[in-house]
């Protein structure tokens, strides 16, 4: 009710919105919303037209509500991205493209604002907003198209190994290094953290220029798979830079792999102890090796149509118990039964 009353005022002020607070002891109190309860970005949403979700916090308790701010009358005449808006958005320690807002100029003379959404930009222009330098981006909104120059003061992408701390389902732009790619995934690392990216069937790894240690910038959705591995899904953009990195993997000598979970490791002086029971991915797709008196299980990617997997099958079919192996760039994974497997 207080939201509607605040909207009905001649001049809207979110501080007129009232909150009904119930305390643990049962006491109740009505207070006014204020800037101390929100981030600067949440408070900025009150200047946007259309429906917005406002997130706030009071005395450690988080909550949210919906509000719809009216659209000015008359058709849209033009839109612009103000220099002051750009400067202010990039002052934030963690930049998101939604922090940038378009100023909408209506034929009635009224003005409105709307946050930049990924749907307004091509995947390339979206990535540009996170990469240091003077960038030219094209924005499309309500049937109109306009180019803007954006000075990105410093790189605003996340490192791959930091996406563990992002919200599930959050769209992120990250910097990573490639190890290999298949028809369905690109395998990536950052430091000693290994992950992968999917939903990139339209991306040709050779055309993009992916090589071992190649730096890439890509945009996707932070997702966690059934085994608890954090990866990027629904990749909308990927580009290889001219920079390279040398992958250094840790040599493991212990049977306790908990500290190496989802990291890049290597095995030296390994000897084949057992072979896969069947060379298909619908049965036992693993074999065992022994290194320093410890037995490790080596998993095989589970996709019979995948070129990388087929290449591995050919190699694995030639294995013999007792063969000595050097295994590099392995990925430590934990299965649902609690056992560890190296992929």
Tab-separated table of N, CA and C in Angstrom, residues 232-333:
chain	number	residue	atom	x	y	z
A	232	UNK	N	31.003	-22.811	-16.729
A	232	UNK	CA	30.258	-21.783	-17.448
A	232	UNK	C	29.338	-22.434	-18.479
A	233	UNK	N	28.087	-22.014	-18.477
A	233	UNK	CA	27.085	-22.564	-19.378
A	233	UNK	C	26.522	-21.443	-20.239
A	234	UNK	N	25.912	-21.824	-21.357
A	234	UNK	CA	25.277	-20.848	-22.250
A	234	UNK	C	26.247	-19.751	-22.666
A	235	UNK	N	27.400	-20.158	-23.177
A	235	UNK	CA	28.412	-19.207	-23.604
A	235	UNK	C	27.868	-18.344	-24.751
A	236	UNK	N	27.938	-17.033	-24.574
A	236	UNK	CA	27.452	-16.120	-25.608
A	236	UNK	C	28.583	-15.470	-26.375
A	237	UNK	N	29.783	-15.528	-25.814
A	237	UNK	CA	30.912	-14.886	-26.477
A	237	UNK	C	32.205	-15.524	-26.013
A	238	UNK	N	33.126	-15.701	-26.959
A	238	UNK	CA	34.474	-16.141	-26.596
A	238	UNK	C	35.449	-15.565	-27.610
A	239	UNK	N	36.558	-15.041	-27.126
A	239	UNK	CA	37.580	-14.494	-28.012
A	239	UNK	C	38.949	-14.799	-27.439
A	240	UNK	N	39.867	-15.212	-28.304
A	240	UNK	CA	41.239	-15.487	-27.891
A	240	UNK	C	42.072	-14.227	-28.062
A	241	UNK	N	42.915	-13.941	-27.085
A	241	UNK	CA	43.814	-12.795	-27.185
A	241	UNK	C	45.179	-13.284	-27.675
A	242	UNK	N	46.143	-12.373	-27.710
A	242	UNK	CA	47.497	-12.758	-28.129
A	242	UNK	C	48.335	-13.245	-26.950
A	243	UNK	N	47.771	-13.210	-25.756
A	243	UNK	CA	48.536	-13.586	-24.560
A	243	UNK	C	48.491	-15.090	-24.317
A	244	UNK	N	49.557	-15.603	-23.735
A	244	UNK	CA	49.608	-17.033	-23.416
A	244	UNK	C	50.115	-17.219	-21.991
A	245	UNK	N	49.857	-18.406	-21.456
A	245	UNK	CA	50.249	-18.736	-20.089
A	245	UNK	C	50.753	-20.170	-20.091
A	246	UNK	N	51.701	-20.457	-19.227
A	246	UNK	CA	52.219	-21.819	-19.125
A	246	UNK	C	51.497	-22.551	-18.005
A	247	UNK	N	50.806	-23.630	-18.369
A	247	UNK	CA	50.073	-24.411	-17.378
A	247	UNK	C	51.063	-25.214	-16.527
A	248	UNK	N	51.036	-24.989	-15.243
A	248	UNK	CA	51.888	-25.720	-14.305
A	248	UNK	C	50.987	-26.523	-13.387
A	249	UNK	N	51.086	-27.839	-13.479
A	249	UNK	CA	50.221	-28.675	-12.650
A	249	UNK	C	51.013	-29.277	-11.489
A	250	UNK	N	50.341	-29.441	-10.390
A	250	UNK	CA	50.947	-29.965	-9.173
A	250	UNK	C	51.077	-31.492	-9.268
A	251	UNK	N	52.248	-32.008	-8.943
A	251	UNK	CA	52.455	-33.458	-8.936
A	251	UNK	C	51.921	-34.009	-7.624
A	252	UNK	N	50.982	-34.937	-7.704
A	252	UNK	CA	50.390	-35.483	-6.482
A	252	UNK	C	51.122	-36.750	-6.055
A	253	UNK	N	51.279	-36.896	-4.747
A	253	UNK	CA	51.980	-38.063	-4.194
A	253	UNK	C	51.207	-38.646	-3.024
A	254	UNK	N	49.959	-38.203	-2.822
A	254	UNK	CA	49.164	-38.654	-1.688
A	254	UNK	C	47.856	-39.259	-2.175
A	255	UNK	N	47.270	-40.123	-1.355
A	255	UNK	CA	45.954	-40.671	-1.713
A	255	UNK	C	44.819	-39.790	-1.192
A	256	UNK	N	45.171	-38.721	-0.455
A	256	UNK	CA	44.167	-37.757	0.001
A	256	UNK	C	44.111	-36.619	-1.018
A	257	UNK	N	43.077	-36.638	-1.858
A	257	UNK	CA	42.966	-35.660	-2.941
A	257	UNK	C	42.010	-34.522	-2.611
A	258	UNK	N	41.534	-34.461	-1.380
A	258	UNK	CA	40.541	-33.446	-1.017
A	258	UNK	C	41.066	-32.027	-1.215
A	259	UNK	N	42.368	-31.810	-0.968
A	259	UNK	CA	42.935	-30.474	-1.133
A	259	UNK	C	43.146	-30.109	-2.597
A	260	UNK	N	43.080	-31.116	-3.463
A	260	UNK	CA	43.309	-30.878	-4.888
A	260	UNK	C	42.025	-30.939	-5.703
A	261	UNK	N	40.886	-30.950	-5.015
A	261	UNK	CA	39.601	-31.094	-5.691
A	261	UNK	C	39.392	-29.987	-6.727
A	262	UNK	N	39.040	-30.381	-7.949
A	262	UNK	CA	38.784	-29.482	-9.078
A	262	UNK	C	40.013	-28.658	-9.460
A	263	UNK	N	41.196	-29.233	-9.229
A	263	UNK	CA	42.419	-28.539	-9.600
A	263	UNK	C	43.211	-29.362	-10.613
A	264	UNK	N	44.217	-28.714	-11.211
A	264	UNK	CA	45.060	-29.373	-12.210
A	264	UNK	C	46.212	-30.080	-11.511
A	265	UNK	N	46.374	-31.363	-11.788
A	265	UNK	CA	47.443	-32.137	-11.162
A	265	UNK	C	48.114	-33.041	-12.201
A	266	UNK	N	49.222	-33.645	-11.820
A	266	UNK	CA	49.942	-34.582	-12.677
A	266	UNK	C	50.381	-35.790	-11.860
A	267	UNK	N	50.594	-36.896	-12.544
A	267	UNK	CA	51.132	-38.107	-11.931
A	267	UNK	C	52.422	-38.471	-12.650
A	268	UNK	N	53.476	-38.706	-11.891
A	268	UNK	CA	54.751	-39.120	-12.469
A	268	UNK	C	55.003	-40.588	-12.123
A	269	UNK	N	55.745	-41.268	-12.982
A	269	UNK	CA	56.140	-42.663	-12.739
A	269	UNK	C	54.937	-43.547	-12.423
A	270	UNK	N	53.859	-43.338	-13.158
A	270	UNK	CA	52.655	-44.155	-12.957
A	270	UNK	C	52.745	-45.417	-13.791
A	271	UNK	N	52.164	-46.497	-13.269
A	271	UNK	CA	52.147	-47.781	-13.974
A	271	UNK	C	50.697	-48.256	-14.076
A	272	UNK	N	50.298	-48.727	-15.256
A	272	UNK	CA	48.931	-49.209	-15.456
A	272	UNK	C	48.698	-50.427	-14.572
A	273	UNK	N	47.662	-50.364	-13.747
A	273	UNK	CA	47.356	-51.463	-12.831
A	273	UNK	C	46.167	-52.290	-13.321
A	274	UNK	N	45.175	-51.606	-13.950
A	274	UNK	CA	44.019	-52.320	-14.509
A	274	UNK	C	43.499	-51.553	-15.714
A	275	UNK	N	42.779	-52.242	-16.572
A	275	UNK	CA	42.232	-51.636	-17.792
A	275	UNK	C	40.726	-51.428	-17.635
A	276	UNK	N	40.136	-50.557	-18.451
A	276	UNK	CA	38.680	-50.395	-18.409
A	276	UNK	C	38.004	-51.727	-18.719
A	277	UNK	N	36.891	-52.006	-18.040
A	277	UNK	CA	36.175	-53.247	-18.301
A	277	UNK	C	35.612	-53.256	-19.718
A	278	UNK	N	35.090	-52.094	-20.148
A	278	UNK	CA	34.556	-51.966	-21.505
A	278	UNK	C	34.912	-50.592	-22.027
A	279	UNK	N	35.207	-50.521	-23.315
A	279	UNK	CA	35.543	-49.233	-23.901
A	279	UNK	C	34.294	-48.567	-24.463
A	280	UNK	N	33.318	-48.317	-23.609
A	280	UNK	CA	32.191	-47.471	-23.998
A	280	UNK	C	31.780	-46.670	-22.787
A	281	UNK	N	31.091	-45.576	-23.038
A	281	UNK	CA	30.803	-44.647	-21.945
A	281	UNK	C	29.500	-44.931	-21.232
A	282	UNK	N	28.975	-46.103	-21.441
A	282	UNK	CA	27.746	-46.452	-20.738
A	282	UNK	C	28.023	-47.586	-19.746
A	283	UNK	N	29.317	-47.933	-19.613
A	283	UNK	CA	29.710	-48.954	-18.638
A	283	UNK	C	30.830	-48.363	-17.790
A	284	UNK	N	31.857	-49.152	-17.492
A	284	UNK	CA	32.955	-48.683	-16.651
A	284	UNK	C	33.957	-47.925	-17.506
A	285	UNK	N	33.949	-46.608	-17.407
A	285	UNK	CA	34.843	-45.778	-18.218
A	285	UNK	C	36.017	-45.292	-17.388
A	286	UNK	N	36.733	-46.195	-16.778
A	286	UNK	CA	37.895	-45.802	-16.000
A	286	UNK	C	38.887	-46.951	-15.942
A	287	UNK	N	40.137	-46.602	-15.674
A	287	UNK	CA	41.153	-47.620	-15.441
A	287	UNK	C	41.999	-47.155	-14.257
A	288	UNK	N	42.851	-48.014	-13.759
A	288	UNK	CA	43.635	-47.691	-12.567
A	288	UNK	C	45.125	-47.651	-12.884
A	289	UNK	N	45.802	-46.730	-12.193
A	289	UNK	CA	47.260	-46.677	-12.287
A	289	UNK	C	47.808	-46.640	-10.865
A	290	UNK	N	49.069	-47.034	-10.744
A	290	UNK	CA	49.727	-47.004	-9.439
A	290	UNK	C	50.930	-46.088	-9.518
A	291	UNK	N	51.054	-45.191	-8.532
A	291	UNK	CA	52.180	-44.265	-8.486
A	291	UNK	C	52.627	-44.131	-7.034
A	292	UNK	N	53.883	-44.380	-6.767
A	292	UNK	CA	54.428	-44.314	-5.401
A	292	UNK	C	53.644	-45.193	-4.435
A	293	UNK	N	53.214	-46.356	-4.928
A	293	UNK	CA	52.505	-47.308	-4.081
A	293	UNK	C	51.047	-46.976	-3.851
A	294	UNK	N	50.543	-45.908	-4.502
A	294	UNK	CA	49.138	-45.491	-4.335
A	294	UNK	C	48.386	-45.734	-5.639
A	295	UNK	N	47.186	-46.284	-5.530
A	295	UNK	CA	46.372	-46.576	-6.714
A	295	UNK	C	45.388	-45.419	-6.950
A	296	UNK	N	45.376	-44.920	-8.175
A	296	UNK	CA	44.469	-43.845	-8.567
A	296	UNK	C	43.559	-44.318	-9.688
A	297	UNK	N	42.320	-43.842	-9.670
A	297	UNK	CA	41.374	-44.161	-10.730
A	297	UNK	C	41.411	-43.043	-11.770
A	298	UNK	N	41.555	-43.424	-13.034
A	298	UNK	CA	41.595	-42.464	-14.138
A	298	UNK	C	40.288	-42.575	-14.916
A	299	UNK	N	39.537	-41.483	-14.978
A	299	UNK	CA	38.261	-41.478	-15.681
A	299	UNK	C	38.417	-41.052	-17.126
A	300	UNK	N	37.482	-41.489	-17.963
A	300	UNK	CA	37.463	-41.144	-19.377
A	300	UNK	C	36.230	-40.286	-19.639
A	301	UNK	N	36.356	-39.180	-20.389
A	301	UNK	CA	35.177	-38.352	-20.704
A	301	UNK	C	34.046	-39.190	-21.284
A	302	UNK	N	32.839	-38.943	-20.829
A	302	UNK	CA	31.708	-39.807	-21.177
A	302	UNK	C	30.901	-39.276	-22.352
A	303	UNK	N	31.479	-39.389	-23.532
A	303	UNK	CA	30.777	-38.954	-24.738
A	303	UNK	C	31.352	-39.700	-25.930
A	304	UNK	N	30.661	-40.728	-26.397
A	304	UNK	CA	31.204	-41.579	-27.463
A	304	UNK	C	31.262	-40.871	-28.802
A	305	UNK	N	30.532	-39.747	-28.964
A	305	UNK	CA	30.538	-39.033	-30.236
A	305	UNK	C	31.590	-37.933	-30.282
A	306	UNK	N	32.314	-37.785	-29.216
A	306	UNK	CA	33.250	-36.685	-29.111
A	306	UNK	C	34.618	-37.073	-29.693
A	307	UNK	N	35.194	-36.173	-30.489
A	307	UNK	CA	36.474	-36.461	-31.141
A	307	UNK	C	37.590	-36.659	-30.122
A	308	UNK	N	37.605	-35.826	-29.082
A	308	UNK	CA	38.637	-35.955	-28.057
A	308	UNK	C	38.534	-37.302	-27.365
A	309	UNK	N	37.300	-37.704	-27.042
A	309	UNK	CA	37.081	-38.991	-26.383
A	309	UNK	C	37.518	-40.137	-27.293
A	310	UNK	N	37.188	-40.052	-28.572
A	310	UNK	CA	37.585	-41.100	-29.511
A	310	UNK	C	39.110	-41.219	-29.564
A	311	UNK	N	39.778	-40.077	-29.538
A	311	UNK	CA	41.244	-40.077	-29.556
A	311	UNK	C	41.796	-40.772	-28.317
A	312	UNK	N	41.148	-40.502	-27.156
A	312	UNK	CA	41.570	-41.146	-25.920
A	312	UNK	C	41.310	-42.644	-25.953
A	313	UNK	N	40.166	-43.028	-26.538
A	313	UNK	CA	39.841	-44.455	-26.628
A	313	UNK	C	40.904	-45.213	-27.421
A	314	UNK	N	41.364	-44.608	-28.512
A	314	UNK	CA	42.377	-45.271	-29.343
A	314	UNK	C	43.647	-45.483	-28.524
A	315	UNK	N	44.028	-44.437	-27.778
A	315	UNK	CA	45.227	-44.541	-26.937
A	315	UNK	C	45.033	-45.577	-25.833
A	316	UNK	N	43.884	-45.523	-25.158
A	316	UNK	CA	43.627	-46.406	-24.029
A	316	UNK	C	43.500	-47.865	-24.482
A	317	UNK	N	42.998	-48.081	-25.690
A	317	UNK	CA	42.849	-49.452	-26.187
A	317	UNK	C	44.201	-50.129	-26.388
A	318	UNK	N	45.268	-49.325	-26.456
A	318	UNK	CA	46.609	-49.885	-26.644
A	318	UNK	C	47.340	-50.113	-25.324
A	319	UNK	N	46.692	-49.740	-24.214
A	319	UNK	CA	47.343	-49.899	-22.917
A	319	UNK	C	47.474	-51.367	-22.530
A	320	UNK	N	48.520	-51.629	-21.765
A	320	UNK	CA	48.760	-52.973	-21.234
A	320	UNK	C	49.106	-52.810	-19.755
A	321	UNK	N	48.604	-53.721	-18.933
A	321	UNK	CA	48.946	-53.684	-17.515
A	321	UNK	C	50.462	-53.732	-17.375
A	322	UNK	N	51.003	-52.814	-16.590
A	322	UNK	CA	52.449	-52.735	-16.423
A	322	UNK	C	53.084	-51.615	-17.220
A	323	UNK	N	52.335	-51.048	-18.199
A	323	UNK	CA	52.855	-49.916	-18.955
A	323	UNK	C	53.154	-48.742	-18.028
A	324	UNK	N	54.267	-48.061	-18.279
A	324	UNK	CA	54.587	-46.856	-17.528
A	324	UNK	C	53.960	-45.652	-18.232
A	325	UNK	N	53.423	-44.724	-17.438
A	325	UNK	CA	52.744	-43.555	-17.993
A	325	UNK	C	53.197	-42.283	-17.292
A	326	UNK	N	53.181	-41.196	-18.039
A	326	UNK	CA	53.266	-39.861	-17.449
A	326	UNK	C	51.941	-39.189	-17.774
A	327	UNK	N	51.189	-38.811	-16.765
A	327	UNK	CA	49.859	-38.228	-16.950
A	327	UNK	C	49.874	-36.763	-16.521
A	328	UNK	N	49.648	-35.874	-17.481
A	328	UNK	CA	49.687	-34.435	-17.229
A	328	UNK	C	48.287	-33.826	-17.265
A	329	UNK	N	48.144	-32.676	-16.607
A	329	UNK	CA	46.922	-31.858	-16.683
A	329	UNK	C	45.663	-32.655	-16.356
A	330	UNK	N	45.715	-33.379	-15.263
A	330	UNK	CA	44.563	-34.151	-14.818
A	330	UNK	C	43.650	-33.273	-13.964
A	331	UNK	N	42.392	-33.620	-13.969
A	331	UNK	CA	41.378	-32.872	-13.223
A	331	UNK	C	40.869	-33.757	-12.097
A	332	UNK	N	40.990	-33.293	-10.845
A	332	UNK	CA	40.548	-34.070	-9.692
A	332	UNK	C	39.054	-33.852	-9.469
A	333	UNK	N	38.300	-34.925	-9.545
A	333	UNK	CA	36.851	-34.854	-9.369
A	333	UNK	C	36.427	-35.821	-8.267
